[in-house]
Coordinates of C-alpha atoms in Angstrom, one line a residue:
M73 CA 3.1 57.9 -47.0
T74 CA 5.4 57.9 -44.1
G75 CA 2.5 58.0 -41.8
K76 CA 0.9 54.9 -43.6
M77 CA 4.2 53.1 -43.4
K78 CA 4.4 53.6 -39.7
R79 CA 0.8 52.5 -39.3
R80 CA 1.5 49.4 -41.3
D81 CA 4.6 48.7 -39.2
F82 CA 2.8 49.1 -36.1
I83 CA 0.0 46.7 -37.1
T84 CA 2.5 44.2 -38.1
L85 CA 4.3 44.4 -34.8
L86 CA 1.0 43.9 -32.9
G87 CA 0.3 40.8 -35.0
S88 CA 3.6 39.3 -34.1
M89 CA 3.1 40.1 -30.5
A90 CA -0.3 38.3 -30.5
V91 CA 1.3 35.2 -32.2
W92 CA 4.2 35.1 -29.8
P93 CA 2.4 33.9 -26.6
I94 CA 0.7 31.0 -28.6
A95 CA 4.1 29.8 -30.0
A96 CA 5.7 30.1 -26.7
S97 CA 2.9 28.0 -25.2
A98 CA 3.3 25.3 -27.9
Q99 CA 6.9 25.0 -27.1
R100 CA 6.5 24.7 -23.5
P101 CA 7.0 21.0 -22.4
A102 CA 3.8 19.1 -21.5
M103 CA 3.2 18.5 -17.7
P104 CA 4.2 14.8 -16.8
V105 CA 1.2 12.6 -15.7
V106 CA 1.5 10.0 -13.0
G107 CA -1.0 7.2 -13.2
F108 CA -1.9 6.2 -9.6
L109 CA -3.3 2.7 -9.6
H110 CA -4.5 1.4 -6.0
S111 CA -6.2 -1.8 -5.1
A112 CA -8.2 -0.3 -2.4
S113 CA -10.4 2.9 -1.5
P114 CA -9.2 6.4 -1.1
G115 CA -10.7 7.1 2.3
P116 CA -9.0 4.3 4.3
F117 CA -5.7 5.1 2.7
A118 CA -5.8 8.9 3.0
S119 CA -2.5 8.8 5.1
A120 CA -0.6 6.8 2.6
L121 CA -1.7 8.9 -0.3
A122 CA -0.5 12.0 1.6
A123 CA 2.8 10.2 2.1
F124 CA 3.1 9.4 -1.7
L125 CA 2.6 13.1 -2.6
Q126 CA 5.2 14.0 0.2
G127 CA 7.6 11.6 -1.5
L128 CA 7.0 13.2 -4.9
S129 CA 7.5 16.7 -3.4
E130 CA 10.9 15.5 -1.9
T131 CA 12.1 15.1 -5.6
G132 CA 10.7 18.3 -6.6
Y133 CA 7.2 17.6 -7.9
T134 CA 3.9 18.9 -6.6
E135 CA 0.6 17.9 -8.0
G136 CA -1.2 20.6 -10.0
Q137 CA 2.0 22.6 -10.4
N138 CA 4.5 20.6 -12.3
V139 CA 2.9 17.0 -12.4
A140 CA -0.5 15.8 -12.9
I141 CA -2.1 12.7 -11.5
E142 CA -4.8 10.2 -12.8
Y143 CA -6.3 8.4 -9.7
R144 CA -7.7 4.8 -10.3
W145 CA -9.1 3.0 -7.2
A146 CA -10.1 -0.7 -7.5
E147 CA -12.2 -0.3 -4.2
G148 CA -10.9 -3.8 -3.0
Q149 CA -12.2 -5.6 -6.2
Y150 CA -9.1 -6.9 -7.7
D151 CA -10.7 -8.0 -10.9
R152 CA -11.1 -4.4 -11.8
L153 CA -7.3 -3.7 -11.9
P154 CA -6.6 -4.9 -15.6
A155 CA -9.2 -2.5 -17.1
L156 CA -8.0 0.4 -14.7
A157 CA -4.5 -0.3 -15.8
A158 CA -5.4 -0.5 -19.5
D159 CA -7.1 2.8 -19.2
L160 CA -4.0 4.6 -17.8
V161 CA -1.9 3.1 -20.7
R162 CA -4.4 4.4 -23.2
R163 CA -4.0 7.7 -21.6
Q164 CA -0.2 7.5 -22.2
V165 CA 0.7 8.5 -18.5
T166 CA 4.4 9.1 -17.9
V167 CA 4.8 6.6 -15.2
I168 CA 2.3 4.2 -13.2
A169 CA 2.5 4.0 -9.4
A170 CA 0.9 0.6 -8.6
I171 CA 0.0 0.6 -4.8
A172 CA -1.0 -2.0 -2.2
G173 CA -0.1 -5.6 -3.2
N174 CA 1.4 -7.1 -6.3
A175 CA -1.9 -7.1 -8.1
P176 CA -2.0 -3.4 -9.4
A177 CA 1.7 -3.9 -10.8
Q178 CA 0.9 -7.3 -12.3
A179 CA -2.1 -5.5 -14.1
A180 CA 0.1 -2.6 -15.1
K181 CA 2.9 -4.8 -16.4
A182 CA 0.3 -6.9 -18.4
A183 CA -0.8 -3.6 -20.0
T184 CA 2.6 -2.2 -21.0
T185 CA 6.2 -3.0 -21.5
S186 CA 7.3 0.6 -22.1
I187 CA 5.8 2.8 -19.5
P188 CA 7.6 2.8 -16.2
I189 CA 6.0 1.1 -13.2
V190 CA 6.6 1.7 -9.5
F191 CA 5.1 -0.6 -7.1
V192 CA 4.6 -0.7 -3.4
S193 CA 3.8 -4.0 -2.1
G194 CA 3.9 -6.5 0.8
G195 CA 4.1 -9.3 -1.6
D196 CA 7.2 -11.0 -3.2
P197 CA 7.8 -9.3 -6.5
V198 CA 10.2 -11.9 -7.7
S199 CA 8.0 -14.8 -7.3
A200 CA 5.1 -12.8 -8.7
G201 CA 6.9 -12.3 -11.9
L202 CA 7.3 -8.6 -11.7
I203 CA 11.0 -8.3 -11.7
A204 CA 14.1 -10.5 -12.2
S205 CA 15.8 -9.8 -8.8
L206 CA 15.6 -7.2 -5.9
N207 CA 19.0 -5.7 -6.9
R208 CA 18.5 -5.7 -10.8
P209 CA 14.9 -5.5 -11.4
G210 CA 15.3 -5.3 -15.2
G211 CA 12.6 -4.2 -17.7
N212 CA 10.2 -1.4 -16.8
V213 CA 9.3 -2.2 -13.3
T214 CA 10.8 -1.4 -9.8
G215 CA 9.5 -0.2 -6.5
V216 CA 9.1 -0.8 -2.7
S217 CA 8.7 -4.3 -1.3
W218 CA 8.6 -6.3 2.0
T219 CA 7.3 -10.0 1.9
A220 CA 4.8 -9.8 4.5
T221 CA 4.4 -13.7 4.8
V222 CA 7.9 -13.9 6.0
L223 CA 6.9 -12.2 9.1
V224 CA 4.1 -14.5 10.1
P225 CA 6.3 -16.8 12.3
K226 CA 7.2 -13.8 14.4
Q227 CA 3.6 -12.5 14.5
L228 CA 2.4 -15.8 15.8
E229 CA 5.1 -16.0 18.3
L230 CA 4.3 -12.6 19.7
L231 CA 0.5 -13.3 19.6
R232 CA 1.0 -16.6 21.5
R233 CA 3.1 -15.0 24.3
L234 CA 0.4 -12.5 25.0
A235 CA -2.6 -14.7 24.5
R236 CA -1.3 -17.5 26.8
N237 CA -0.5 -20.1 24.2
P238 CA -4.2 -20.6 23.0
A239 CA -5.1 -24.3 21.7
V240 CA -6.3 -22.7 18.4
I241 CA -5.5 -19.6 16.6
G242 CA -7.7 -18.3 14.0
A243 CA -6.5 -16.8 10.8
L244 CA -8.3 -14.4 8.6
V245 CA -7.5 -14.5 5.0
N246 CA -9.0 -13.1 1.7
P247 CA -9.6 -15.6 -1.0
S248 CA -9.9 -12.8 -3.5
Y249 CA -6.2 -11.5 -2.8
P250 CA -3.7 -12.8 -5.5
D251 CA -1.4 -14.2 -2.8
H252 CA -4.1 -15.9 -1.0
D253 CA -2.7 -19.5 -1.4
F254 CA 0.8 -18.5 -0.5
Q255 CA -0.4 -16.9 2.7
V256 CA -2.5 -20.0 3.8
R257 CA 0.7 -22.1 3.2
E258 CA 2.8 -19.9 5.2
L259 CA 0.4 -19.7 8.0
Q260 CA 0.1 -23.5 8.3
E261 CA 3.9 -24.0 8.0
A262 CA 4.5 -21.5 10.7
G263 CA 1.8 -23.2 13.0
V264 CA 3.3 -26.6 12.5
S265 CA 6.9 -25.2 13.3
L266 CA 5.6 -23.7 16.5
G267 CA 3.3 -26.6 17.5
Q268 CA 0.2 -24.3 17.0
K269 CA -3.0 -25.5 15.5
I270 CA -4.2 -22.8 12.8
D271 CA -7.8 -22.5 11.7
V272 CA -8.2 -20.5 8.6
V273 CA -11.3 -18.6 7.6
R274 CA -11.9 -16.6 4.5
A275 CA -13.6 -13.4 3.9
A276 CA -13.7 -11.2 0.7
T277 CA -16.6 -8.9 1.8
A278 CA -17.7 -7.0 4.8
H279 CA -20.5 -9.5 5.4
D280 CA -18.0 -12.3 5.2
I281 CA -15.7 -10.8 7.8
D282 CA -18.6 -10.7 10.3
A283 CA -19.4 -14.4 9.6
A284 CA -15.7 -15.5 9.6
V285 CA -14.9 -14.0 13.2
V286 CA -18.2 -15.4 14.6
S287 CA -17.3 -18.8 13.1
L288 CA -13.9 -18.7 14.8
V289 CA -15.4 -17.8 18.2
Q290 CA -17.9 -20.6 17.9
Q291 CA -15.1 -23.0 17.1
G292 CA -13.1 -21.9 20.2
A293 CA -10.2 -20.0 18.7
G294 CA -8.3 -18.2 21.6
A295 CA -6.6 -15.7 19.4
L296 CA -6.7 -14.3 15.8
I297 CA -4.2 -13.3 13.2
V298 CA -5.2 -11.1 10.2
A299 CA -3.2 -12.0 6.9
N300 CA -1.8 -8.9 4.9
D301 CA -4.3 -7.6 2.5
P302 CA -5.2 -4.0 1.5
F303 CA -9.0 -4.9 1.7
F304 CA -8.6 -5.5 5.4
V305 CA -6.8 -2.3 5.9
S306 CA -9.8 -0.6 4.4
R307 CA -12.1 -2.6 6.8
R308 CA -9.9 -2.2 9.9
D309 CA -12.6 -0.4 11.9
Q310 CA -15.0 -3.3 11.4
I311 CA -12.3 -6.1 12.2
V312 CA -11.0 -4.2 15.3
A313 CA -14.6 -3.8 16.5
L314 CA -15.3 -7.4 16.1
A315 CA -12.3 -8.4 18.0
A316 CA -13.2 -6.2 20.9
R317 CA -16.9 -7.4 20.8
H318 CA -15.8 -11.1 21.0
T319 CA -12.6 -10.3 23.4
I320 CA -10.4 -12.2 21.0
P321 CA -6.8 -11.1 21.1
T322 CA -5.8 -10.2 17.5
M323 CA -2.4 -9.8 15.8
Y324 CA -2.4 -7.3 12.7
F325 CA 0.2 -6.6 10.0
S326 CA 0.3 -2.7 10.3
R327 CA -0.1 -0.1 13.0
E328 CA -3.1 1.2 11.2
F329 CA -5.1 -1.4 13.1
T330 CA -3.3 -0.8 16.6
A331 CA -4.0 3.0 16.1
E332 CA -7.7 2.1 15.8
G333 CA -7.8 0.0 18.8
G334 CA -6.3 -3.2 17.8
L335 CA -4.4 -5.2 20.2
L336 CA -0.9 -6.0 18.4
S337 CA 0.7 -5.3 15.1
Y338 CA 4.0 -6.4 13.7
G339 CA 5.0 -5.3 10.1
A340 CA 6.4 -2.6 7.9
N341 CA 5.4 1.0 8.1
L342 CA 2.8 1.3 5.2
V343 CA 3.0 5.0 5.3
D344 CA 6.8 5.3 5.0
A345 CA 6.9 2.7 2.3
T346 CA 4.3 4.6 0.2
R347 CA 6.4 7.7 0.7
Q348 CA 9.4 5.8 -0.8
G349 CA 7.2 4.8 -3.7
G350 CA 6.5 8.5 -4.2
I351 CA 10.2 9.2 -4.2
Y352 CA 11.0 6.4 -6.6
T353 CA 8.2 7.7 -9.0
G354 CA 9.7 11.2 -8.7
K355 CA 13.2 9.8 -9.6
I356 CA 11.7 8.3 -12.8
L357 CA 10.1 11.4 -13.8
K358 CA 13.6 13.1 -13.5
G359 CA 14.8 10.4 -16.0
A360 CA 16.0 7.4 -13.9
K361 CA 15.2 3.9 -15.5
P362 CA 13.4 1.3 -13.4
A363 CA 16.0 -1.3 -14.3
D364 CA 18.5 0.8 -12.8
L365 CA 16.8 1.3 -9.3
P366 CA 17.1 -1.6 -6.9
V367 CA 13.8 -2.5 -5.1
W368 CA 13.9 -0.5 -1.8
Q369 CA 13.2 -2.7 1.2
P370 CA 12.6 -1.5 4.8
T371 CA 15.3 -2.4 7.2
K372 CA 13.0 -2.3 10.3
F373 CA 9.6 -3.6 11.3
E374 CA 7.4 -2.1 13.9
F375 CA 6.0 -3.9 16.9
V376 CA 3.1 -1.9 18.3
I377 CA 1.2 -2.8 21.6
N378 CA -2.2 -1.0 22.5
L379 CA -2.1 -1.1 26.3
K380 CA -5.7 0.3 26.5
T381 CA -7.0 -2.7 24.4
A382 CA -4.9 -5.1 26.5
K383 CA -6.6 -3.8 29.7
T384 CA -10.0 -4.0 28.2
L385 CA -9.3 -7.6 27.4
H386 CA -7.9 -8.2 30.9
L387 CA -4.6 -9.3 29.5
E388 CA -1.4 -8.6 31.4
I389 CA 1.4 -7.8 29.2
P390 CA 4.8 -9.3 30.4
D391 CA 7.6 -6.8 31.0
K392 CA 9.7 -8.6 28.5
L393 CA 7.2 -8.2 25.7
L394 CA 6.7 -4.5 26.6
A395 CA 10.4 -4.1 26.2
L396 CA 10.2 -5.5 22.7
A397 CA 7.6 -2.9 21.6
D398 CA 8.6 0.0 19.3
E399 CA 5.5 1.8 20.3
V400 CA 3.2 1.3 23.2
I401 CA -0.3 3.0 22.7
E402 CA -1.8 4.0 26.1

């Protein structure tokens, strides 16, 4: 009898041990999920993605260890964003990181009023209806912002100084970009204030870009400015190559272009801005509320000159202009 009792107790003990890991697993909190919604393609934005993951890690989160990430890339097709955002909402992600322009955040905000949203954008989030104000965003949205169009007058001024005050400056804009109309207005107003004629051409595809640059050259444009747009970042190799082929001095909005051989760039550091987006995403995962996080804004903009490209274009850069540069690529 005693032996049977001991055997029964032993079997009972084994049964309880078998159940314990299952119960413990059930009690373990689920891994949070970040919905990463981007307006462009992964390849050209690899460095920005790495920076986002770095920002997450600075707040204690590592993909695959204590946070999962669902990636959605619009591949430059802005009309795909609403469906991609809706899919992330259906999957009940913990937070949505809406990267590259206002459009991803607008799509996410239209899809949910409860899931926190962190944007990284060169557009104006207030006029876009994303937030109430930069210091007090309100609602479920906050993020990182710099209004790229505000930089247009300075970009034109720097370009004019190097391109020897051309009679006509061409401006490349994307008609599919949500801020297109605002960009065109800012370009034209900046041109008027500087006494500079601006010839706007539009391109929404790789083929359009080729045709637009050729058109500007044929119309006698003496320089080119490229409007802020994630799609143009993804096509930077093509745009830089066209500017070199047609020997047209060109101003870009980020150093991603000058690093690839573009002549000039003036704008925010996109990689650092995206890292800040990762930090904000991590803060929200830790319990912060978007309404309590003021929009982060860069305090410095980078002016980069590619000296090698200037020599190829037979442009002599004035010493005063070189002195203004934050970086000179030789």
